mmCIF file of C-alpha atoms in Angstrom:
data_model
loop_
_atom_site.group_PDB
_atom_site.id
_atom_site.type_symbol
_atom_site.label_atom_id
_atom_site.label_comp_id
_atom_site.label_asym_id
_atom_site.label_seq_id
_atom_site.Cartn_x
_atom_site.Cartn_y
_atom_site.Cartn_z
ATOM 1 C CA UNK U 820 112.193 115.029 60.227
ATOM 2 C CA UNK U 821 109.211 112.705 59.077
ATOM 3 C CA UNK U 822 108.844 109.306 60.558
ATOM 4 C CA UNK U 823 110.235 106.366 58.735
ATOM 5 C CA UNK U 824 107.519 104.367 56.369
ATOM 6 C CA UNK U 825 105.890 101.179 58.432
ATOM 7 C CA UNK U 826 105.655 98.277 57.073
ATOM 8 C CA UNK U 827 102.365 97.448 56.958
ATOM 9 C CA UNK U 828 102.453 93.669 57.341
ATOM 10 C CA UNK U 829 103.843 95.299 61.116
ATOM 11 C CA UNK U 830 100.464 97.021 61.093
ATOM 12 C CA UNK U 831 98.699 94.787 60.630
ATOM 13 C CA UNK U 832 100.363 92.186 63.285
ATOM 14 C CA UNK U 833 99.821 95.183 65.554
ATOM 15 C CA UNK U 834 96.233 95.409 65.437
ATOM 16 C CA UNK U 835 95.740 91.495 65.248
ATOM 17 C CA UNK U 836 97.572 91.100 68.146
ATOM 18 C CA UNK U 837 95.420 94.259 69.928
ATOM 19 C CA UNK U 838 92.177 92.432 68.741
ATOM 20 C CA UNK U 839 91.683 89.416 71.895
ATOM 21 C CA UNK U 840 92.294 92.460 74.182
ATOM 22 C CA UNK U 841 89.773 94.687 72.685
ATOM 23 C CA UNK U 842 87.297 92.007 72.640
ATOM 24 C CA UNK U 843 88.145 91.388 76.561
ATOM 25 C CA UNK U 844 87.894 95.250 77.852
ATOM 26 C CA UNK U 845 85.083 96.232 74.971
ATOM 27 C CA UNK U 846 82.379 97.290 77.283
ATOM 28 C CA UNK U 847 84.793 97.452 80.704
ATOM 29 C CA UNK U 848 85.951 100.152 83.183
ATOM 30 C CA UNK U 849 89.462 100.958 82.857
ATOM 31 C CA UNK U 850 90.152 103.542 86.094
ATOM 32 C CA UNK U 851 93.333 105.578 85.294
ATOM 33 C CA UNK U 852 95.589 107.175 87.935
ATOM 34 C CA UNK U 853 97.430 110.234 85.942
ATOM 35 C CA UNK U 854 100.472 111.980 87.558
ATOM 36 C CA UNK U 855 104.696 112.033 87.848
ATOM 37 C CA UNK U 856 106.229 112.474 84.439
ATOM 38 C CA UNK U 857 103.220 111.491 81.976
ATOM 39 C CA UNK U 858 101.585 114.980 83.351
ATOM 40 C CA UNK U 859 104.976 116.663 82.543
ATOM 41 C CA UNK U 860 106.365 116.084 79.461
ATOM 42 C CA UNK U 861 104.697 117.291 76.025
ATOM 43 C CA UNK U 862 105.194 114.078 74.271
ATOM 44 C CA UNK U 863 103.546 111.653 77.188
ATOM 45 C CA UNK U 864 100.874 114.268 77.588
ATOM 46 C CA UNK U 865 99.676 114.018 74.306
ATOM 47 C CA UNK U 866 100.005 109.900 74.084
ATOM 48 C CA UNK U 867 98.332 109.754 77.229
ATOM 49 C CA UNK U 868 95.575 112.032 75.882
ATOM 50 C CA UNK U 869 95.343 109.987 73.076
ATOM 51 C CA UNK U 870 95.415 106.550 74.379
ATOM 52 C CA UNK U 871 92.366 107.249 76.501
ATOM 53 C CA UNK U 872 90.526 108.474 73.183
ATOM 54 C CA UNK U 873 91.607 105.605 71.389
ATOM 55 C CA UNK U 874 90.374 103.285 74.412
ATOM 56 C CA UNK U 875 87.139 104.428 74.199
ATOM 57 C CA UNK U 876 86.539 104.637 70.684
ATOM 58 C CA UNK U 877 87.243 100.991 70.866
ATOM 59 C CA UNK U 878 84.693 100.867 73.482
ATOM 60 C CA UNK U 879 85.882 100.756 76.773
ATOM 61 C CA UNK U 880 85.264 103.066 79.241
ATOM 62 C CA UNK U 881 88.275 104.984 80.496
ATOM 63 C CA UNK U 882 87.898 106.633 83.790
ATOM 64 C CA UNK U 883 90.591 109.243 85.041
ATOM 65 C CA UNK U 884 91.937 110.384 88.619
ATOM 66 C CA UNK U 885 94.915 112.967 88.099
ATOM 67 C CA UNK U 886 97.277 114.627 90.610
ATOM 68 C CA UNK U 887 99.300 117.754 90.881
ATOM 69 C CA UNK U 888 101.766 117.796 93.439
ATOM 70 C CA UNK U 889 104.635 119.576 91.483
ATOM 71 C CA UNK U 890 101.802 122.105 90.675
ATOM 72 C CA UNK U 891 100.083 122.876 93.386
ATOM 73 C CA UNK U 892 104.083 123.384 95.018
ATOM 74 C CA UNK U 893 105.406 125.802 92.291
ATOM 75 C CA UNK U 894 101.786 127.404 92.610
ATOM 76 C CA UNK U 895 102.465 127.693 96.356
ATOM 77 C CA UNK U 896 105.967 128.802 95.936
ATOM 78 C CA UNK U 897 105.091 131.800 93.474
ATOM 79 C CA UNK U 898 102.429 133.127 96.375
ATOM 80 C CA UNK U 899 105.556 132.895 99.160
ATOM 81 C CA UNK U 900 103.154 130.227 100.966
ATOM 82 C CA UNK U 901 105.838 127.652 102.872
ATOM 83 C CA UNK U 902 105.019 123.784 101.794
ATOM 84 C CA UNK U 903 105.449 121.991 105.001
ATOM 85 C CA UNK U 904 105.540 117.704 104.773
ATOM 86 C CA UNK U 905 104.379 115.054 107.762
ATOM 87 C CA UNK U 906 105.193 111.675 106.674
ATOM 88 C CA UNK U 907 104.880 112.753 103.188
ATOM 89 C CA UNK U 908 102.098 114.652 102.910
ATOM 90 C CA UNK U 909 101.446 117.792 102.154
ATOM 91 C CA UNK U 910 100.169 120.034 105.463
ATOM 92 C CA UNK U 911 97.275 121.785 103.995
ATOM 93 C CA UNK U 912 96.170 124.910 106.119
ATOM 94 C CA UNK U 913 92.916 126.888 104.916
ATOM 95 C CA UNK U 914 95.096 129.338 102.681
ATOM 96 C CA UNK U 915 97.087 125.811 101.243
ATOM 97 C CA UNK U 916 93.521 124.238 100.537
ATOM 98 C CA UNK U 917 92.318 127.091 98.166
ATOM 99 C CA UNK U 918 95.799 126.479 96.333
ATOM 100 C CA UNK U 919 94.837 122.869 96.213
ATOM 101 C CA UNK U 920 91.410 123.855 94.749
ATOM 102 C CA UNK U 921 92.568 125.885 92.191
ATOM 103 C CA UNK U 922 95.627 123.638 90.528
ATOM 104 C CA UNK U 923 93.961 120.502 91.122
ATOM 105 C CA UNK U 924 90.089 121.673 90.044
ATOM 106 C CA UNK U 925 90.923 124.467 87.818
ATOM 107 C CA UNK U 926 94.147 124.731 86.100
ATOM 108 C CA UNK U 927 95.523 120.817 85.924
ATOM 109 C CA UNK U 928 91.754 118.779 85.572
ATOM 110 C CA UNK U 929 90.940 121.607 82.781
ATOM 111 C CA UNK U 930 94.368 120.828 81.105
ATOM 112 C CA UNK U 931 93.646 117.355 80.913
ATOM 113 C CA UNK U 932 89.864 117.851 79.932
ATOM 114 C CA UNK U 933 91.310 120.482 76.954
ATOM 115 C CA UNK U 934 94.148 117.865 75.879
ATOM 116 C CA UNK U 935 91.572 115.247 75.535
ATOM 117 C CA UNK U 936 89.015 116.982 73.362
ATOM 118 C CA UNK U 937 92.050 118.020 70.990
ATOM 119 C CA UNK U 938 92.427 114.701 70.343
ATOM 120 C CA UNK U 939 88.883 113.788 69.166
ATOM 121 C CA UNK U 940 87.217 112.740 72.789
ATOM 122 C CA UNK U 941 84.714 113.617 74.790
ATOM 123 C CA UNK U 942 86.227 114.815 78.725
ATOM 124 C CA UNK U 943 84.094 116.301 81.455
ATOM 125 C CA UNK U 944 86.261 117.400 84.336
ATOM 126 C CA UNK U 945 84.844 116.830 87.943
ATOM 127 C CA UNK U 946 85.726 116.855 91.620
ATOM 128 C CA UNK U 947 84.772 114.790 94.072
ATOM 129 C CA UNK U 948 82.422 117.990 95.272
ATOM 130 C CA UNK U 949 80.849 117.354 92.167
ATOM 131 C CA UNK U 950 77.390 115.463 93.314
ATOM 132 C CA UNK U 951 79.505 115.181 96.609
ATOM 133 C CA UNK U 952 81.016 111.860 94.768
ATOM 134 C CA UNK U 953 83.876 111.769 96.452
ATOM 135 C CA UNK U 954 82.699 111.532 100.587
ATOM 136 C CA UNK U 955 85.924 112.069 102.408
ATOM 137 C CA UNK U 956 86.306 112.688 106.420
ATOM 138 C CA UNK U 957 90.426 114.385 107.767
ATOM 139 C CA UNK U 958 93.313 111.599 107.292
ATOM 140 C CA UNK U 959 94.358 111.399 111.326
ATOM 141 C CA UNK U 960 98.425 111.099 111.065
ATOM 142 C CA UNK U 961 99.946 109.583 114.197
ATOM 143 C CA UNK U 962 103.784 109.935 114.558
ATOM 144 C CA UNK U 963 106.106 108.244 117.271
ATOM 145 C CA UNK U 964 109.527 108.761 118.188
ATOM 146 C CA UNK U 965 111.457 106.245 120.304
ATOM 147 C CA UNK U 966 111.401 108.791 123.382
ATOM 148 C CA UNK U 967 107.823 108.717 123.192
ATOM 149 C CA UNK U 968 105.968 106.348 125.294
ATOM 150 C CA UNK U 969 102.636 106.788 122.998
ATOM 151 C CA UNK U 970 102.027 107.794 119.472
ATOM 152 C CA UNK U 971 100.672 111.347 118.982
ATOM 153 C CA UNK U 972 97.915 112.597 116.791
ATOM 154 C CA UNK U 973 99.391 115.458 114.413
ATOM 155 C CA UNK U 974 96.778 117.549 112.808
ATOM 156 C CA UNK U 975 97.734 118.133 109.023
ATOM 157 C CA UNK U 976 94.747 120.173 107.888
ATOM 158 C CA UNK U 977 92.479 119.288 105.380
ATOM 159 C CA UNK U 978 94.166 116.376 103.913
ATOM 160 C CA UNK U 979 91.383 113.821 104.097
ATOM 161 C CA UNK U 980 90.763 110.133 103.172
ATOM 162 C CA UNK U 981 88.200 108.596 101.203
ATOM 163 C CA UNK U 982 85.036 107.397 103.092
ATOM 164 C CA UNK U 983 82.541 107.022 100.040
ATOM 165 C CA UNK U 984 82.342 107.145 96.328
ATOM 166 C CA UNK U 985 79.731 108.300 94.737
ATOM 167 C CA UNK U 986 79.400 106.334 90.809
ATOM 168 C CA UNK U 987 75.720 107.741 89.618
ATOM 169 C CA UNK U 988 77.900 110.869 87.600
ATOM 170 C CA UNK U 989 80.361 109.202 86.408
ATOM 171 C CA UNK U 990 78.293 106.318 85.210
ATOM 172 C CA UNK U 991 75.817 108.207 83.463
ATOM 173 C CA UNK U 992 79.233 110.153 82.066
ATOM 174 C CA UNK U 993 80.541 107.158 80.907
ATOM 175 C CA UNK U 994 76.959 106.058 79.107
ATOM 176 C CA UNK U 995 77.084 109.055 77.437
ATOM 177 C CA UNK U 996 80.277 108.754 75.801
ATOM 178 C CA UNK U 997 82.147 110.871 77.523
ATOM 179 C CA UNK U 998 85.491 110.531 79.589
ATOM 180 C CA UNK U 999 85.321 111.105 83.142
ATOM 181 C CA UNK U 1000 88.393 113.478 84.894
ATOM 182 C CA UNK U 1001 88.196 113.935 88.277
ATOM 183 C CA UNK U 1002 90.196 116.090 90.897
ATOM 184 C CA UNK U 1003 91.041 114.097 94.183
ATOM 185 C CA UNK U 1004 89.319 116.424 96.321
ATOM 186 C CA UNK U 1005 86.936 115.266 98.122
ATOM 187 C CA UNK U 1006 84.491 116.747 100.650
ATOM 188 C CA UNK U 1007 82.640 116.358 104.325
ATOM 189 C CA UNK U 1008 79.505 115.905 105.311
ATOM 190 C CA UNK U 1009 79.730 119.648 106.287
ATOM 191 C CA UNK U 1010 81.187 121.000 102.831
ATOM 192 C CA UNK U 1011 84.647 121.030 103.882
ATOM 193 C CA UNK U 1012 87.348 120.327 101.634
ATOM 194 C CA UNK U 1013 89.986 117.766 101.571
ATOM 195 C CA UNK U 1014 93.218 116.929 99.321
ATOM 196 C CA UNK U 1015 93.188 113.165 98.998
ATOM 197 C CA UNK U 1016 96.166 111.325 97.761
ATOM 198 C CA UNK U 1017 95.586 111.021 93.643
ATOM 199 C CA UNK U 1018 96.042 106.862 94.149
ATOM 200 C CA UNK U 1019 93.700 106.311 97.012
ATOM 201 C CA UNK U 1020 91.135 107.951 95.271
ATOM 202 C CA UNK U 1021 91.624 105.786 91.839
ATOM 203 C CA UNK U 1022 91.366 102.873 93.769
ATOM 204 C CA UNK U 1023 88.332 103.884 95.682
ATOM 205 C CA UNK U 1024 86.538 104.422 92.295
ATOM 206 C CA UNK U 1025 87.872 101.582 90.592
ATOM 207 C CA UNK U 1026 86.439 99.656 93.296
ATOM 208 C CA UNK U 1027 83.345 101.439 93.191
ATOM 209 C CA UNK U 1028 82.885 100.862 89.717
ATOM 210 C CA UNK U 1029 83.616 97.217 89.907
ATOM 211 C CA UNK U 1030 86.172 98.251 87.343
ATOM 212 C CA UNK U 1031 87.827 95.570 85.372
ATOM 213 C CA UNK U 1032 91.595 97.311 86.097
ATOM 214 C CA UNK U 1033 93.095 100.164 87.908
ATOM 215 C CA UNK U 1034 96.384 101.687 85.761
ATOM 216 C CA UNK U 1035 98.690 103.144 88.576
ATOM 217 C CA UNK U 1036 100.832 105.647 86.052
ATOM 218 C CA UNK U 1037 104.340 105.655 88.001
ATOM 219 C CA UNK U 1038 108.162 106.853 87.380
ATOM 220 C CA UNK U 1039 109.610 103.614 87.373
ATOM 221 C CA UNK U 1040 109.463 100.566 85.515
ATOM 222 C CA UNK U 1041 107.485 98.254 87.647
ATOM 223 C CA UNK U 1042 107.897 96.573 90.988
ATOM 224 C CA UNK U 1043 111.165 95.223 91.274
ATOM 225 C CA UNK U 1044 112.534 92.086 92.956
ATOM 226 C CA UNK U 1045 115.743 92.291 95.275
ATOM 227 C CA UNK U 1046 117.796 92.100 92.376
ATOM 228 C CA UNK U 1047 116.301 94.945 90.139
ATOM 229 C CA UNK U 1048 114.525 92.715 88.113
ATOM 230 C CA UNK U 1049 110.825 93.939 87.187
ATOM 231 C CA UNK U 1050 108.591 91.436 88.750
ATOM 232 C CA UNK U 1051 105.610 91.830 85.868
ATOM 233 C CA UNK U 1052 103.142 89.640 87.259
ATOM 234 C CA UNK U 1053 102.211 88.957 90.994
ATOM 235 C CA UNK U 1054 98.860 87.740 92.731
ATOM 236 C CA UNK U 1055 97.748 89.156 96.155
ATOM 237 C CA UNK U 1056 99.249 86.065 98.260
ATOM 238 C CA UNK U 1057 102.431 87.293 96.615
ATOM 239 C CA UNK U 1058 102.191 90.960 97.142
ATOM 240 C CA UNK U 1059 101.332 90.253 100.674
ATOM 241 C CA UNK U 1060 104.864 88.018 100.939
ATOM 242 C CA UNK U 1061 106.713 90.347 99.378
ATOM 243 C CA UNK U 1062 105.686 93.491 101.636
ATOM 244 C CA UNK U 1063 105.979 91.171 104.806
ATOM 245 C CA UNK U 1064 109.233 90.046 104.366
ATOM 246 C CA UNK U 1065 110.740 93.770 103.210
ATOM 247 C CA UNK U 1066 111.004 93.323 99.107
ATOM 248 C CA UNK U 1067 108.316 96.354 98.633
ATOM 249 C CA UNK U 1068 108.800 99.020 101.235
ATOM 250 C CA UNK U 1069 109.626 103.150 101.535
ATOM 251 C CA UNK U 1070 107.605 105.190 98.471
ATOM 252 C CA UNK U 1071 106.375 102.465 96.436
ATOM 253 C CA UNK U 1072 104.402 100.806 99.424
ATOM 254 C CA UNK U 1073 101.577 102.815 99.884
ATOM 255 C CA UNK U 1074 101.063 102.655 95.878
ATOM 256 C CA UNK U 1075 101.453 98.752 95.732
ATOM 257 C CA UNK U 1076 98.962 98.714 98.555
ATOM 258 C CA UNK U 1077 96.690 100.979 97.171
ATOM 259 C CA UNK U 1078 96.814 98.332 94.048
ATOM 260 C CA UNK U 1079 96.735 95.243 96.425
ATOM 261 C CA UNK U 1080 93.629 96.741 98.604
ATOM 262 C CA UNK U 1081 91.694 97.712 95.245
ATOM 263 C CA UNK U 1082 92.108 93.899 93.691
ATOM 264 C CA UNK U 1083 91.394 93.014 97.019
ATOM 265 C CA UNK U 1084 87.809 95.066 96.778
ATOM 266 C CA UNK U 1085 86.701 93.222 93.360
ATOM 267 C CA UNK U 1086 88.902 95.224 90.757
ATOM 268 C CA UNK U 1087 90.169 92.249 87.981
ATOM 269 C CA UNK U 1088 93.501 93.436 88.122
ATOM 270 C CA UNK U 1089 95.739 96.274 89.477
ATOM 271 C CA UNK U 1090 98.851 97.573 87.454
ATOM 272 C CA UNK U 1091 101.803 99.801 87.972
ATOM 273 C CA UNK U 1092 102.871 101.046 84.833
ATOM 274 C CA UNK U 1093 105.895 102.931 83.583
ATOM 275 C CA UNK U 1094 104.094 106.857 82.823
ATOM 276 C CA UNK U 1095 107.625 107.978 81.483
ATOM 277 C CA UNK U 1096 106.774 105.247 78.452
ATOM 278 C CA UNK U 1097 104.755 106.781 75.099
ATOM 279 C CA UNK U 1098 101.727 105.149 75.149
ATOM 280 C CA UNK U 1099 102.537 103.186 78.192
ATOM 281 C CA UNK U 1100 98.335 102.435 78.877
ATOM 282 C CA UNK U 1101 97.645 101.103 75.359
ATOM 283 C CA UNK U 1102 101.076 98.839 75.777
ATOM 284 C CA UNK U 1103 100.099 97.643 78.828
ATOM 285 C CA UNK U 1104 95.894 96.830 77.779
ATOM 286 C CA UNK U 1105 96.721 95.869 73.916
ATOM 287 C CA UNK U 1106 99.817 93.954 73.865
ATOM 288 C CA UNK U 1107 101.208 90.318 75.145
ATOM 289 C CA UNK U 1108 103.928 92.334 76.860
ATOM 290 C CA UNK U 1109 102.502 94.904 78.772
ATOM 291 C CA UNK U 1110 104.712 97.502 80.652
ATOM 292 C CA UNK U 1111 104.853 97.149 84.570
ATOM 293 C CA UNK U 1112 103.655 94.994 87.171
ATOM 294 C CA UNK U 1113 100.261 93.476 87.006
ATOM 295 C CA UNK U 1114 98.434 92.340 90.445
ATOM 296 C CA UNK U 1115 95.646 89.604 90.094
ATOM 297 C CA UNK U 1116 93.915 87.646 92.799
ATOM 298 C CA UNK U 1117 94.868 85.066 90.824
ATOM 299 C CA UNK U 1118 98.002 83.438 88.512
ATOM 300 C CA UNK U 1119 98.146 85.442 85.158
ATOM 301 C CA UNK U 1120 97.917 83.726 82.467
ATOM 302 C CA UNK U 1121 99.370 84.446 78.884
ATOM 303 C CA UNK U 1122 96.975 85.785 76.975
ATOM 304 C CA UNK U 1123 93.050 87.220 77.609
#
């Protein structure tokens, strides 16, 4: 069935509406965090694809950290390898961390790369043991019961957290035209490996790159308010309110502070946008509405 004719007076509005926003990001770092249904479904992998080729035609300079869970599980799974969790994350043994390598490094990041230069761009896919850009040291979990009198240390393997980016690859990436990919694994100062949670690490490098915003793709429609309603623009005072008094808490709390740390660290903005939306990064950068919940250091104001 072929699409319905546009009008193209609506065209037209379109891209004159786009045009203060393209003027605002032309020449800006836009860090992308890829994962949950956008990864998943054939139609959001190709707008995704598509929206970071249009981005940087336009020229601003899209930067992408991906993920893998589901992946690296049903990987797991087919190689009778048990996934155990400790407060959520994954407990990656030796034999788990070569998994990790392989569907994050190989299989998903080359995906993503192939999908990108099928649309006209230019991807190079990296990991952070790529120029050792991402510096990482083990993530130390401690758990406590109430029949415990003091917290204990639990040792999850190589599940690490970031302790340095690297930007000199990705920079001269970027200056070359192309579009930066990169695998959250990250590595030692002894070569070992880590797995590093896909949102830490795009707020690390948005951060590092003084980038001017951090896209947080999710599977839900924004940061909601006690009753449902999407709360689309916050500042950090607000964020900070709304975590202390128990608005923002279970999954969506280590996101929102992942957002509210990297704003925090000199990124303009931080969003959490709807992934399970077509073309949910060039709705949220290009248009008046956007499509999630944007976190400034500062009130928001209507247009660029």
């Amino acid at each position: 069935m072929s699409a319905s004719p546009r009008d193209p007076r609506q065209v037209v509005e379109i891209l004159s509406e786009a045009l203060p926003y393209i003027q605002r990001y032309s020449g800006k770092t836009v860090v992308v965090k890829y994962g949950g249904n956008a990864m998943t479904e054939d139609r959001l992998i190709d707008s995704f694809a598509r929206d970071m080729v249009l981005m940087k035609e336009v020229g601003i300079n899209p930067v992408v950290v991906h993920g893998g869970g589901p992946q690296i599980g049903q990987l797991l799974e087919r190689l009778n390898i048990e996934s155990r969790f400790v407060n959520g994350m994954r407990v990656t043994d030796a034999e788990t961390m070569d998994v990790v390598e392989m569907v994050l490094g190989g299989l998903v990041n080359k995906s993503i790369v192939n999908q990108i230069n099928q649309c006209g761009g230019k991807a190079i896919g990296l990991t952070g043991k790529d120029n050792a850009q991402i510096r990482a040291r083990q993530l130390k979990v401690e758990q406590r019961t109430p029949e415990m009198t003091a917290s204990e240390i639990i040792d999850i393997g190589h599940v690490g957290e970031v302790e340095h980016i690297s930007t000199d690859l990705i920079e001269m990436l970027a200056e070359r035209d192309f579009i930066p990919v990169i695998a959250p694994i990250g590595v030692d100062a002894k070569g070992h490996s880590y797995n590093i949670n896909a949102d830490l690490v795009a707020g690390k490098v948005a951060e590092a790159l003084s980038a001017e915003k951090l896209m947080l793709l999710t599977n839900v429609a924004g940061l909601q308010d006690g009753d449902g309603n999407v709360m689309t623009g916050l500042t950090t005072e607000q964020v900070d309110a709304l975590i202390s008094d128990g608005t923002i808490y279970g999954g969506m709390l280590p996101k929102i502070r992942c957002a509210l740390e990297a704003v925090k660290g000199g990124v303009g903005s931080a969003v959490i946008v709807d992934g399970r939306v077509v073309h949910s990064t060039l709705l949220e950068i290009f248009t008046d509405a956007g499509v999630g919940t944007q976190i400034t250091d500062q009130p928001l104001h209507e247009a660029p």
